[in-house]
Amino acid sequence: VQLQACGGGLVQAGGSLRLSCAASGRTFIRYAMGWFRQAPGKEREFVAAIGWSADSTNYEDSVKGRFTISRDGAKNTVYLQMNSLKPEDTAIYYCAADLAIANIPESPRYWGQGTLVTVSS
């Protein structure tokens, strides 16, 4: 699976961004997808995950109610809608994929390159 993330940028606190991650190489629909982020000087952390059927989602506590993960099977794309952004959301965001959603928060098999999100105060 090859993953290509995009959509990052500079936004003011309270604003919104939507990240996209396009998948190719294997049958996208079979894979659970997720987003991670790595802030400067910090370890990479799990943000959100979505199952292959999109009926199962999982979020890190600090983004619950602000971020929404979704997927479009026709476009082989997973999205992360980020609302009410805070300066502490500033990070490089990575998408990831694995056959099992249970693996997403810990050790997904496939990774995309990152896209930088900067939230100014």
Coordinates of C-alpha atoms in Angstrom, one line a residue:
V1 CA 0.0 0.0 0.0
Q2 CA 1.3 3.4 -1.0
L3 CA -0.1 6.4 1.0
Q4 CA 0.1 10.0 -0.1
A5 CA -1.0 12.6 2.5
C6 CA -1.8 16.3 1.7
G7 CA -3.8 19.2 3.0
G8 CA -1.6 20.6 5.7
G9 CA -0.9 24.3 6.0
L10 CA -0.9 27.3 8.3
V11 CA -4.2 28.2 10.1
Q12 CA -5.1 30.4 13.0
A13 CA -6.3 28.9 16.3
G14 CA -10.0 28.1 16.1
G15 CA -9.8 27.4 12.4
S16 CA -10.2 24.3 10.3
L17 CA -8.2 22.1 7.9
R18 CA -9.0 18.9 6.1
L19 CA -6.2 16.4 5.5
S20 CA -6.4 13.8 2.8
C21 CA -4.6 10.6 2.3
A22 CA -4.8 8.8 -1.0
A23 CA -4.0 5.1 -1.1
S24 CA -2.9 3.0 -4.0
G25 CA -1.2 -0.4 -4.6
R26 CA -3.7 -2.8 -3.0
T27 CA -7.3 -3.1 -2.3
F28 CA -8.0 0.0 -0.2
I29 CA -11.3 -1.2 1.1
R30 CA -9.7 -4.0 3.0
Y31 CA -7.5 -1.8 5.1
A32 CA -8.2 0.1 8.3
M33 CA -6.7 3.6 8.1
G34 CA -5.4 6.0 10.6
W35 CA -3.7 9.3 11.3
F36 CA -0.8 10.1 13.6
R37 CA 1.1 13.2 14.4
Q38 CA 4.5 14.3 15.6
A39 CA 5.0 17.6 17.2
P40 CA 8.5 19.2 17.4
G41 CA 10.6 17.5 20.1
K42 CA 7.9 14.9 20.8
E43 CA 7.3 11.3 19.9
R44 CA 4.8 10.4 17.2
E45 CA 1.3 9.8 18.6
F46 CA -1.9 8.2 17.5
V47 CA -4.7 10.6 16.4
A48 CA -7.6 8.7 14.8
A49 CA -8.4 5.4 13.1
I50 CA -11.3 4.1 11.0
G51 CA -12.2 0.5 10.1
W52 CA -12.5 -0.9 6.6
S53 CA -16.2 -0.6 6.7
A54 CA -16.1 2.9 8.2
D55 CA -18.5 1.9 11.0
S56 CA -15.7 1.8 13.5
T57 CA -13.7 4.8 14.6
N58 CA -11.3 5.6 17.4
Y59 CA -9.8 8.9 18.5
E60 CA -7.2 10.1 20.8
D61 CA -8.8 11.9 23.8
S62 CA -7.5 15.4 23.0
V63 CA -9.1 15.5 19.5
K64 CA -12.4 13.9 20.4
G65 CA -15.3 16.2 19.3
R66 CA -12.9 18.4 17.2
F67 CA -11.5 15.9 14.6
T68 CA -13.4 13.5 12.4
I69 CA -11.9 10.7 10.4
S70 CA -13.8 9.4 7.3
R71 CA -13.1 7.5 4.1
D72 CA -14.3 7.4 0.5
G73 CA -13.9 4.0 -1.0
A74 CA -14.6 5.2 -4.5
K75 CA -11.6 7.6 -4.2
N76 CA -9.4 5.4 -2.2
T77 CA -9.0 8.3 0.2
V78 CA -9.2 8.8 3.9
Y79 CA -9.8 12.2 5.4
L80 CA -9.2 14.0 8.7
Q81 CA -11.4 17.0 9.3
M82 CA -9.9 19.1 12.0
N83 CA -12.0 21.8 13.6
S84 CA -11.4 24.2 16.5
L85 CA -7.7 23.8 16.0
K86 CA -5.3 24.7 18.8
P87 CA -1.6 25.7 18.8
E88 CA -0.9 22.4 20.4
D89 CA -2.2 20.6 17.3
T90 CA 0.8 21.8 15.5
A91 CA 2.6 18.8 14.1
I92 CA 3.5 16.8 11.1
Y93 CA 0.5 14.5 10.4
Y94 CA 1.0 11.1 8.9
C95 CA -1.5 8.6 7.5
A96 CA -1.2 4.9 8.1
A97 CA -2.8 1.6 7.1
D98 CA -3.2 -1.9 8.4
L99 CA -5.5 -4.8 7.8
A100 CA -6.6 -4.7 11.4
I101 CA -7.9 -1.6 13.1
A102 CA -6.6 -2.9 16.3
N103 CA -3.1 -2.5 15.0
I104 CA -3.5 1.1 13.9
P105 CA -2.9 2.9 17.2
E106 CA 0.2 0.9 18.0
S107 CA 2.0 -0.4 14.9
P108 CA 0.4 0.0 11.5
R109 CA 2.2 -1.7 8.7
Y110 CA 2.1 1.0 6.1
W111 CA 3.0 4.7 6.5
G112 CA 2.7 7.7 4.2
Q113 CA 4.8 10.7 4.3
G114 CA 3.8 13.6 6.5
T115 CA 2.0 16.8 5.9
L116 CA 2.8 19.8 8.2
V117 CA 0.0 21.5 10.1
T118 CA 0.8 24.8 11.9
V119 CA -1.7 26.4 14.1
S120 CA -0.9 30.0 15.1
S121 CA -2.2 31.6 18.3

